Each structure stands twice: as C-alpha cells, then as structure tokens.
Short mmCIF file of C-alpha atoms in Angstrom, two decimals:
data_model
loop_
_atom_site.label_atom_id
_atom_site.label_comp_id
_atom_site.label_asym_id
_atom_site.label_seq_id
_atom_site.Cartn_x
_atom_site.Cartn_y
_atom_site.Cartn_z
CA VAL N 1 -32.45 7.64 33.17
CA PRO N 2 -30.55 8.95 30.11
CA VAL N 3 -32.08 7.81 26.85
CA GLU N 4 -28.82 6.20 25.59
CA SER N 5 -28.67 3.80 28.55
CA THR N 6 -31.91 1.94 27.85
CA PRO N 7 -31.07 -1.59 26.61
CA GLY N 8 -32.79 -1.25 23.21
CA ARG N 9 -31.00 2.01 22.44
CA ARG N 10 -27.64 0.57 23.40
CA THR N 11 -28.13 -2.49 21.17
CA ASP N 12 -29.11 -0.18 18.29
CA ALA N 13 -26.04 1.95 18.87
CA VAL N 14 -23.70 -1.06 18.76
CA ALA N 15 -25.41 -2.36 15.61
CA ASN N 16 -25.22 1.06 13.96
CA HIS N 17 -21.55 1.42 14.83
CA ALA N 18 -20.75 -1.94 13.23
CA ARG N 19 -22.94 -1.18 10.19
CA ILE N 20 -21.32 2.23 9.62
CA LEU N 21 -17.85 0.71 9.93
CA ALA N 22 -18.68 -2.07 7.43
CA ALA N 23 -20.16 0.48 5.00
CA ALA N 24 -17.11 2.76 5.39
CA ARG N 25 -14.86 -0.16 4.64
CA ALA N 26 -16.75 -0.99 1.43
CA VAL N 27 -16.72 2.66 0.31
CA LEU N 28 -13.02 2.99 1.18
CA ALA N 29 -12.22 -0.14 -0.85
CA GLU N 30 -14.00 1.40 -3.87
CA ARG N 31 -12.98 5.06 -3.64
CA GLY N 32 -9.88 5.04 -1.48
CA LEU N 33 -9.26 8.09 0.69
CA ASP N 34 -11.69 10.17 -1.39
CA MET N 35 -14.44 8.37 0.52
CA GLU N 36 -17.40 10.69 1.29
CA VAL N 37 -19.23 10.52 4.63
CA HIS N 38 -22.53 10.97 2.78
CA ASP N 39 -21.93 7.79 0.71
CA VAL N 40 -21.09 5.85 3.87
CA ALA N 41 -24.33 6.98 5.56
CA VAL N 42 -26.38 5.99 2.49
CA ARG N 43 -24.77 2.59 2.29
CA ALA N 44 -25.18 1.99 6.04
CA ALA N 45 -28.82 3.17 5.79
CA VAL N 46 -28.36 5.64 8.66
CA GLY N 47 -28.69 9.43 8.74
CA VAL N 48 -25.56 11.57 8.55
CA GLY N 49 -26.42 12.80 12.07
CA THR N 50 -26.32 9.24 13.41
CA LEU N 51 -23.00 8.67 11.67
CA TYR N 52 -21.51 11.77 13.32
CA ARG N 53 -22.67 10.52 16.76
CA HIS N 54 -20.38 7.51 16.21
CA PHE N 55 -17.46 9.14 14.38
CA ALA N 56 -16.52 12.78 14.96
CA ASN N 57 -15.42 13.35 11.36
CA ARG N 58 -14.37 11.68 8.14
CA ASP N 59 -10.76 11.20 9.25
CA ASP N 60 -11.92 9.45 12.42
CA LEU N 61 -14.00 7.08 10.33
CA VAL N 62 -11.12 6.30 7.95
CA ARG N 63 -8.81 5.69 10.90
CA ALA N 64 -11.36 3.33 12.48
CA VAL N 65 -11.61 1.31 9.25
CA LEU N 66 -7.83 1.09 8.84
CA SER N 67 -7.34 0.19 12.49
CA GLN N 68 -9.89 -2.64 12.19
CA THR N 69 -8.21 -3.85 8.99
CA PHE N 70 -4.75 -3.81 10.63
CA GLU N 71 -6.10 -5.97 13.45
CA GLU N 72 -7.44 -8.47 10.94
CA VAL N 73 -4.15 -8.65 9.05
CA LEU N 74 -2.37 -9.22 12.36
CA ALA N 75 -4.85 -11.99 13.25
CA ARG N 76 -4.19 -13.66 9.88
CA LEU N 77 -0.42 -13.43 10.42
CA ARG N 78 -0.76 -14.95 13.91
CA ALA N 79 -2.85 -17.79 12.44
CA ALA N 80 -0.24 -18.37 9.70
CA ALA N 81 2.50 -18.62 12.33
CA GLU N 82 0.50 -21.39 14.06
CA ILE N 83 0.60 -23.69 10.98
CA ALA N 84 2.57 -26.79 12.01
CA ASP N 85 4.64 -27.18 8.82
CA PRO N 86 7.14 -24.26 8.71
CA ALA N 87 7.32 -24.25 4.88
CA ALA N 88 3.53 -24.03 4.65
CA ALA N 89 3.44 -21.39 7.39
CA LEU N 90 5.96 -19.26 5.48
CA ARG N 91 4.00 -19.57 2.21
CA GLU N 92 0.96 -18.22 4.04
CA ILE N 93 2.69 -14.96 5.09
CA PRO N 94 2.47 -13.10 1.74
CA ARG N 95 -1.16 -14.24 1.35
CA ALA N 96 -2.01 -13.03 4.87
CA LEU N 97 -0.43 -9.63 4.23
CA THR N 98 -2.10 -9.08 0.86
CA ALA N 99 -5.56 -10.49 1.58
CA ASP N 100 -7.09 -7.08 2.20
CA GLN N 101 -7.40 -4.77 -0.78
CA THR N 102 -8.94 -1.96 1.34
CA LEU N 103 -5.87 -1.53 3.46
CA PHE N 104 -3.58 -1.82 0.48
CA THR N 105 -5.44 0.81 -1.57
CA ALA N 106 -5.60 3.23 1.35
CA MET N 107 -1.92 2.83 2.23
CA GLN N 108 -0.92 3.62 -1.37
CA ASP N 109 -2.41 7.10 -0.98
CA PRO N 110 0.18 9.74 0.02
CA ARG N 111 -2.47 11.33 2.28
CA ALA N 112 -2.51 8.13 4.37
CA ALA N 113 0.77 9.11 6.05
CA ARG N 114 -0.69 12.35 7.44
CA LEU N 115 -4.01 10.75 8.30
CA LEU N 116 -2.55 7.78 10.11
CA GLY N 117 0.14 9.77 11.92
CA ASP N 118 0.59 8.14 15.32
CA MET N 119 -1.12 4.96 14.20
CA LYS N 120 1.48 4.44 11.48
CA LYS N 121 4.30 5.13 13.92
CA GLN N 122 2.80 2.59 16.30
CA VAL N 123 2.62 0.06 13.45
CA SER N 124 6.26 0.65 12.56
CA THR N 125 7.42 -0.12 16.11
CA SER N 126 5.41 -2.50 18.31
CA ILE N 127 3.49 -4.19 15.49
CA ALA N 128 6.63 -4.45 13.35
CA ASP N 129 8.37 -6.11 16.31
CA GLU N 130 5.56 -8.61 16.69
CA VAL N 131 5.30 -9.39 12.96
CA VAL N 132 9.06 -9.81 12.51
CA GLY N 133 8.99 -12.01 15.63
CA LEU N 134 6.21 -14.20 14.20
CA VAL N 135 8.09 -14.77 10.93
CA ALA N 136 11.43 -15.24 12.74
CA GLY N 137 9.68 -17.93 14.82
CA ILE N 138 8.65 -19.80 11.66
CA VAL N 139 12.23 -19.58 10.35
CA GLU N 140 13.60 -20.94 13.66
CA ARG N 141 11.17 -23.87 13.57
CA GLY N 142 12.19 -24.61 9.97
CA ILE N 143 15.88 -24.62 10.90
CA ARG N 144 15.30 -26.88 13.94
CA GLY N 145 13.25 -29.34 11.85
CA GLY N 146 15.89 -29.38 9.09
CA ALA N 147 13.54 -28.07 6.37
CA PHE N 148 15.35 -24.69 6.23
CA ARG N 149 19.09 -23.99 5.89
CA ALA N 150 20.94 -24.02 9.21
CA ASP N 151 22.95 -20.86 8.39
CA LEU N 152 19.90 -18.58 8.22
CA ASP N 153 19.76 -15.62 10.63
CA PRO N 154 16.11 -15.74 11.80
CA PRO N 155 15.44 -12.00 12.47
CA ALA N 156 17.29 -10.82 9.34
CA THR N 157 15.55 -13.46 7.22
CA ALA N 158 12.18 -12.48 8.68
CA ALA N 159 12.79 -8.77 8.00
CA ALA N 160 13.97 -9.58 4.46
CA ILE N 161 10.82 -11.64 3.80
CA LEU N 162 8.49 -8.94 5.12
CA GLY N 163 10.32 -6.16 3.29
CA SER N 164 10.15 -8.08 0.03
CA ILE N 165 6.37 -8.38 0.40
CA VAL N 166 5.77 -4.74 1.34
CA LEU N 167 7.87 -3.18 -1.42
CA THR N 168 6.83 -5.62 -4.17
CA CYS N 169 3.14 -4.99 -3.47
CA GLU N 170 3.68 -1.22 -3.21
CA PHE N 171 5.64 -1.12 -6.43
CA LEU N 172 3.70 -3.59 -8.60
CA GLY N 173 0.34 -3.82 -6.82
CA SER N 174 -1.34 -1.18 -8.98
CA ARG N 175 -0.40 -3.09 -12.14
CA ARG N 176 -0.75 -6.75 -11.13
CA PRO N 177 -3.18 -8.70 -8.90
CA LEU N 178 -1.97 -8.95 -5.30
CA SER N 179 -2.77 -12.70 -5.30
CA GLU N 180 -0.36 -13.24 -8.22
CA LEU N 181 2.37 -11.24 -6.44
CA ALA N 182 1.77 -13.19 -3.21
CA ALA N 183 2.29 -16.49 -5.06
CA LEU N 184 5.50 -15.23 -6.72
CA LEU N 185 6.79 -14.00 -3.36
CA ALA N 186 6.02 -17.32 -1.65
CA ASP N 187 8.15 -19.07 -4.32
CA LEU N 188 11.03 -16.62 -3.82
CA HIS N 189 10.90 -17.09 -0.04
CA SER N 190 10.90 -20.89 -0.37
CA ALA N 191 13.98 -20.74 -2.58
CA MET N 192 15.60 -18.37 -0.08
CA VAL N 193 15.17 -20.54 3.02
CA CYS N 194 14.73 -24.18 1.98
CA ALA N 195 17.62 -26.55 2.66
CA VAL S 1 29.96 44.97 -12.18
CA PRO S 2 28.30 43.11 -9.26
CA VAL S 3 30.82 41.92 -6.70
CA GLU S 4 29.71 38.25 -6.94
CA SER S 5 30.48 38.06 -10.67
CA THR S 6 34.23 38.72 -10.45
CA PRO S 7 36.11 35.47 -11.19
CA GLY S 8 37.91 35.25 -7.82
CA ARG S 9 34.69 35.75 -5.89
CA ARG S 10 32.89 33.13 -7.97
CA THR S 11 35.62 30.53 -7.39
CA ASP S 12 35.50 31.27 -3.66
CA ALA S 13 31.72 30.90 -3.67
CA VAL S 14 31.89 27.49 -5.37
CA ALA S 15 34.61 26.32 -2.98
CA ASN S 16 32.62 27.56 0.04
CA HIS S 17 29.48 25.85 -1.18
CA ALA S 18 31.30 22.52 -1.51
CA ARG S 19 33.06 22.99 1.85
CA ILE S 20 29.81 23.81 3.67
CA LEU S 21 28.10 20.79 2.10
CA ALA S 22 30.95 18.45 3.10
CA ALA S 23 30.92 19.85 6.65
CA ALA S 24 27.13 19.49 6.88
CA ARG S 25 27.42 15.92 5.77
CA ALA S 26 29.96 15.12 8.48
CA VAL S 27 27.86 16.84 11.17
CA LEU S 28 24.70 15.10 9.93
CA ALA S 29 26.45 11.71 10.09
CA GLU S 30 27.41 12.40 13.74
CA ARG S 31 24.30 14.15 15.06
CA GLY S 32 21.56 13.13 12.65
CA LEU S 33 18.75 15.64 12.09
CA ASP S 34 19.67 17.51 15.29
CA MET S 35 22.50 19.03 13.26
CA GLU S 36 23.12 22.70 14.19
CA VAL S 37 23.95 25.31 11.54
CA HIS S 38 26.54 26.83 13.91
CA ASP S 39 28.48 23.53 14.11
CA VAL S 40 28.46 23.25 10.32
CA ALA S 41 29.85 26.79 9.93
CA VAL S 42 32.61 26.08 12.49
CA ARG S 43 33.58 22.84 10.78
CA ALA S 44 33.56 24.47 7.32
CA ALA S 45 35.57 27.42 8.71
CA VAL S 46 33.11 29.97 7.31
CA GLY S 47 30.97 32.56 9.06
CA VAL S 48 27.31 31.78 9.70
CA GLY S 49 26.50 34.73 7.37
CA THR S 50 28.39 33.07 4.52
CA LEU S 51 26.61 29.80 5.21
CA TYR S 52 23.22 31.54 4.97
CA ARG S 53 24.21 33.09 1.61
CA HIS S 54 24.48 29.53 0.28
CA PHE S 55 21.62 27.81 2.14
CA ALA S 56 18.53 29.76 3.19
CA ASN S 57 18.01 27.73 6.37
CA ARG S 58 18.90 24.55 8.20
CA ASP S 59 16.28 22.48 6.40
CA ASP S 60 17.65 23.59 3.03
CA LEU S 61 21.10 22.47 4.09
CA VAL S 62 19.88 19.06 5.31
CA ARG S 63 17.97 18.57 2.06
CA ALA S 64 21.07 19.46 0.01
CA VAL S 65 23.16 16.88 1.91
CA LEU S 66 20.52 14.16 1.53
CA SER S 67 20.03 14.95 -2.14
CA GLN S 68 23.79 14.69 -2.76
CA THR S 69 23.89 11.39 -0.84
CA PHE S 70 20.97 9.97 -2.85
CA GLU S 71 22.83 10.81 -6.07
CA GLU S 72 25.89 8.94 -4.82
CA VAL S 73 23.85 5.86 -3.85
CA LEU S 74 22.27 5.92 -7.29
CA ALA S 75 25.71 6.17 -8.92
CA ARG S 76 26.89 3.15 -6.88
CA LEU S 77 23.80 1.16 -7.91
CA ARG S 78 24.38 2.04 -11.59
CA ALA S 79 28.00 0.91 -11.27
CA ALA S 80 26.88 -2.37 -9.62
CA ALA S 81 24.48 -3.03 -12.50
CA GLU S 82 27.42 -2.71 -14.93
CA ILE S 83 29.34 -5.63 -13.36
CA ALA S 84 29.61 -8.33 -16.04
CA ASP S 85 28.86 -11.36 -13.83
CA PRO S 86 25.16 -11.16 -12.82
CA ALA S 87 25.70 -13.05 -9.53
CA ALA S 88 28.50 -10.62 -8.55
CA ALA S 89 26.40 -7.65 -9.68
CA LEU S 90 23.51 -8.79 -7.49
CA ARG S 91 25.77 -9.29 -4.46
CA GLU S 92 26.91 -5.67 -4.86
CA ILE S 93 23.35 -4.23 -4.57
CA PRO S 94 22.97 -4.49 -0.74
CA ARG S 95 26.49 -3.10 -0.29
CA ALA S 96 25.75 -0.17 -2.63
CA LEU S 97 22.54 0.66 -0.77
CA THR S 98 24.06 0.48 2.71
CA ALA S 99 27.44 2.12 2.04
CA ASP S 100 26.35 5.50 3.35
CA GLN S 101 25.66 5.76 7.06
CA THR S 102 24.70 9.46 6.79
CA LEU S 103 21.71 8.78 4.61
CA PHE S 104 20.69 5.77 6.66
CA THR S 105 20.85 7.63 9.99
CA ALA S 106 18.91 10.59 8.63
CA MET S 107 16.22 8.44 7.03
CA GLN S 108 15.64 6.62 10.33
CA ASP S 109 14.51 9.91 11.89
CA PRO S 110 10.73 10.37 11.82
CA ARG S 111 11.30 14.08 11.05
CA ALA S 112 12.94 13.09 7.75
CA ALA S 113 9.53 12.37 6.19
CA ARG S 114 8.32 15.94 6.77
CA LEU S 115 11.65 17.47 5.84
CA LEU S 116 12.08 15.54 2.64
CA GLY S 117 8.47 15.92 1.54
CA ASP S 118 8.54 16.24 -2.24
CA MET S 119 12.02 14.79 -2.46
CA LYS S 120 10.88 11.57 -0.85
CA LYS S 121 7.87 11.38 -3.17
CA GLN S 122 10.20 11.86 -6.12
CA VAL S 123 12.45 9.07 -4.79
CA SER S 124 9.50 6.72 -4.42
CA THR S 125 8.46 7.19 -8.05
CA SER S 126 11.07 8.01 -10.70
CA ILE S 127 14.12 6.85 -8.71
CA ALA S 128 12.29 3.70 -7.55
CA ASP S 129 11.49 2.95 -11.20
CA GLU S 130 15.12 3.34 -12.19
CA VAL S 131 16.47 1.29 -9.26
CA VAL S 132 13.97 -1.56 -9.75
CA GLY S 133 14.85 -1.43 -13.46
CA LEU S 134 18.58 -1.72 -12.74
CA VAL S 135 18.10 -4.77 -10.51
CA ALA S 136 15.54 -6.34 -12.90
CA GLY S 137 18.17 -5.96 -15.65
CA ILE S 138 20.70 -7.94 -13.57
CA VAL S 139 18.07 -10.66 -12.98
CA GLU S 140 17.29 -10.83 -16.74
CA ARG S 141 20.99 -11.19 -17.59
CA GLY S 142 21.33 -13.96 -14.99
CA ILE S 143 18.36 -15.84 -16.45
CA ARG S 144 19.66 -15.49 -20.03
CA GLY S 145 23.12 -16.71 -19.02
CA GLY S 146 21.67 -19.68 -17.10
CA ALA S 147 23.10 -18.64 -13.71
CA PHE S 148 19.65 -17.72 -12.35
CA ARG S 149 16.43 -19.79 -12.39
CA ALA S 150 14.45 -19.42 -15.61
CA ASP S 151 11.10 -19.10 -13.80
CA LEU S 152 12.01 -15.83 -12.04
CA ASP S 153 9.84 -12.79 -12.73
CA PRO S 154 12.46 -10.01 -13.15
CA PRO S 155 10.51 -6.95 -11.88
CA ALA S 156 8.93 -8.82 -8.94
CA THR S 157 12.29 -10.37 -8.02
CA ALA S 158 13.96 -6.96 -8.21
CA ALA S 159 11.30 -5.33 -6.03
CA ALA S 160 11.55 -8.23 -3.54
CA ILE S 161 15.34 -7.86 -3.36
CA LEU S 162 15.19 -4.08 -2.83
CA GLY S 163 12.38 -4.34 -0.28
CA SER S 164 14.29 -6.95 1.68
CA ILE S 165 17.28 -4.60 1.91
CA VAL S 166 15.29 -1.51 2.90
CA LEU S 167 13.23 -3.13 5.64
CA THR S 168 16.03 -5.29 7.08
CA CYS S 169 18.30 -2.25 7.42
CA GLU S 170 15.48 -0.10 8.85
CA PHE S 171 14.51 -2.79 11.33
CA LEU S 172 17.91 -4.11 12.41
CA GLY S 173 20.30 -1.30 11.37
CA SER S 174 20.31 0.38 14.77
CA ARG S 175 21.34 -2.88 16.47
CA ARG S 176 23.72 -4.48 13.95
CA PRO S 177 26.38 -3.14 11.53
CA LEU S 178 24.99 -2.37 8.08
CA SER S 179 27.93 -4.21 6.48
CA GLU S 180 26.97 -7.42 8.32
CA LEU S 181 23.33 -7.07 7.23
CA ALA S 182 24.42 -6.39 3.62
CA ALA S 183 26.43 -9.64 3.59
CA LEU S 184 23.49 -11.64 5.04
CA LEU S 185 21.15 -10.13 2.46
CA ALA S 186 23.51 -10.93 -0.41
CA ASP S 187 23.47 -14.59 0.72
CA LEU S 188 19.66 -14.64 0.90
CA HIS S 189 19.37 -13.08 -2.58
CA SER S 190 21.81 -15.61 -4.05
CA ALA S 191 19.77 -18.48 -2.62
CA MET S 192 16.61 -16.85 -3.99
CA VAL S 193 17.75 -16.51 -7.59
CA CYS S 194 20.55 -19.00 -8.31
CA ALA S 195 19.71 -21.96 -10.52
#
C-alpha cells in the first residue's frame, strides 16, 4: 500500500493543499507577483518540500491562487444576476467585480499577462461570454419590467457596463479605493439604463 | 558624397517610405497580422530589397503602421475634445475611437500583444493618461455649463466611457459594424451624463 493512500495521509494532503493556497493568497495580496515561495511556506506552517509536492513551482502556485479567485468572482457575479430586482442586481455587478483586492493587484502587474497565458485567453472568451450574458440578462429583465429604457441593446449595454468597470478600476484603482469606484460606477450605470 | 544624400535620392526615399507604409496599412486592413511583406512590396510597387532598406523586418513594418494609426486616433480624439458643445464632443468620442478598422482588426489578434510589447505598455500609460484627460475635460465643461449632472466625477466618468467603448468593440466588433456600436455607445454615454 503506497504511503499517500492511507486515509490519514490523504486528509493531511488535502488540508495542506488548502492551507498553502490560503497562505499564497494572503502573501499575493500583500506583495503582488513578487510573492516568495519561502514566505508562503512559513505562513502556511509547512516545509518548502511539502509545498513543492503540491505546486511544482512559484508560477504554478500563483496561477492556482488566481484561478481560485476568478472562480469566486464568477460565483459572486452569478449570485448578483439572481437578485430579483434588476436595478439592485445591476448595482451589485461593480461590487462583485471589485470585491477581491488580490486578483486586482495581481492583474495590474505586467508580468501577469505572461504568467496567465492560456488562462487569460480562456477568461477573455468563454468567461467573457458568460459574464456579458449574465449582465445582458439583468438588462433584459429590467426592460421587460419597465424599470430600464426599452431602447437599450442588452449585449452592447452589458459589454459597456463591464468595460466601464474594468478600465475605471485599472486606471484609477491604484489611487482610489475600489469600493468608492464601485459605488461611482453603480451610479453611472443606473443613470445609463433607468427609464 | 554618399549616394543616399543626393537630393533626388532623398526625395525618392521619403516617397518610398510613405508609399510602403500606405501599402502596408491597406494589406494589414485586409489580412490582419498575417500580412506578407511580398504583398506589401507588390502593392507599393517597390522591390522587396527597397522595402527592407526602410523596414528591417515584417514586425517593424506592422509596428510602424500601428504606430501611425494610433497617432491618427489620438489626433481625432484631440479634435473631438475641441468641439464647443460638450454633449456633441462626447458623442464624437466613440466615433473617433472606432473610425479605423485597421487598428481594430490588428488589436483583436492575440499576436498583437507580443508584437506591440513596449508600444502597448506606452499606450496604456502616457497615452491613456492623455485620453482620459481629454474626456474628463469634456465632462468638466459639461458640468460647468449645466448640460451634465453636477455630481459626476470627471476622471471616473471619463475612464468609464472609454472602457465601455474598448470592451464593447472588442466583444461585439467581430459580429456587428463598429459604426453601429459607436452610435449605441454615444446614446448610453449621453444617458449617463446628461442632467
């Protein structure tokens, strides 16, 4: 029987994986892409050897953190789209997209493009389709219910809303709190769509 | 006396440079980044040798076309910002940004990121500052004149407007005419800012 397959070992491995990921996320939020594997191991209270059994290298670890964070942002966007009142649902979109400082800080780094590579490409196609679709769905509900203007084009309005959030946070996020920008954006979007 | 420094030769060289650049732009608009140096030389009616005396390689030529196109977009944005009526000036911004299909097609290509490299980084800093500043200036004038809402935050509104244009055209530009998207965006921006 291989050592790794005993129940206790497996439970430890799962716990270690989660603990390393949580530690990496905290270190990434503080240091950005300059994150050191050694600091992650210290914070997770595991040896560097254990860390390397879970993640082949530093880049792998950064990618795992960003991938987990993307999933959470997506979950928050899906939850926002479920809010019954379309105006309230739309106000939640900038908050959902800006809730995670880790992702935001990492994505600001020019090295992120190289590091993410395929992951970023994947985000800009299938995930972009889903996110634009979620927001377009809110716009359609608002039009049907009469809260939003009837002449809105749902996909174009959704893309405009998402683009306004992305670029405003990229451009001003290093100088102003993301929560303040999210509130300003929610006001602009309301003015843009409300009947 | 070196051959290149005789007046006739120099005039020819300048004319060839401009003709090659114009030809490259036309080929790039048709083929995107798959543009072939041979096709450019044929269209410019110069030998491939002459072309390579002006541009060291294909990438250099693509960069020169994109750089020229960026300058023209910037000139159109500066002209839009000079329009006396702030509402009319703002409506001109999406049109100014989408007027050039060459740039748009090339930027859609994933290879553009690698090819542009430093140029893109430069665009996303100094040029972004200038463009956000131009649009923020229009918003400020609109607030002062009473045409736009007094509670708008000029830089955040400008970034939101520009981001909405960039992402909407990136996301829908391959399926719908850019001119149609520009008109939709101008309507959304008016609703967003008008008092």
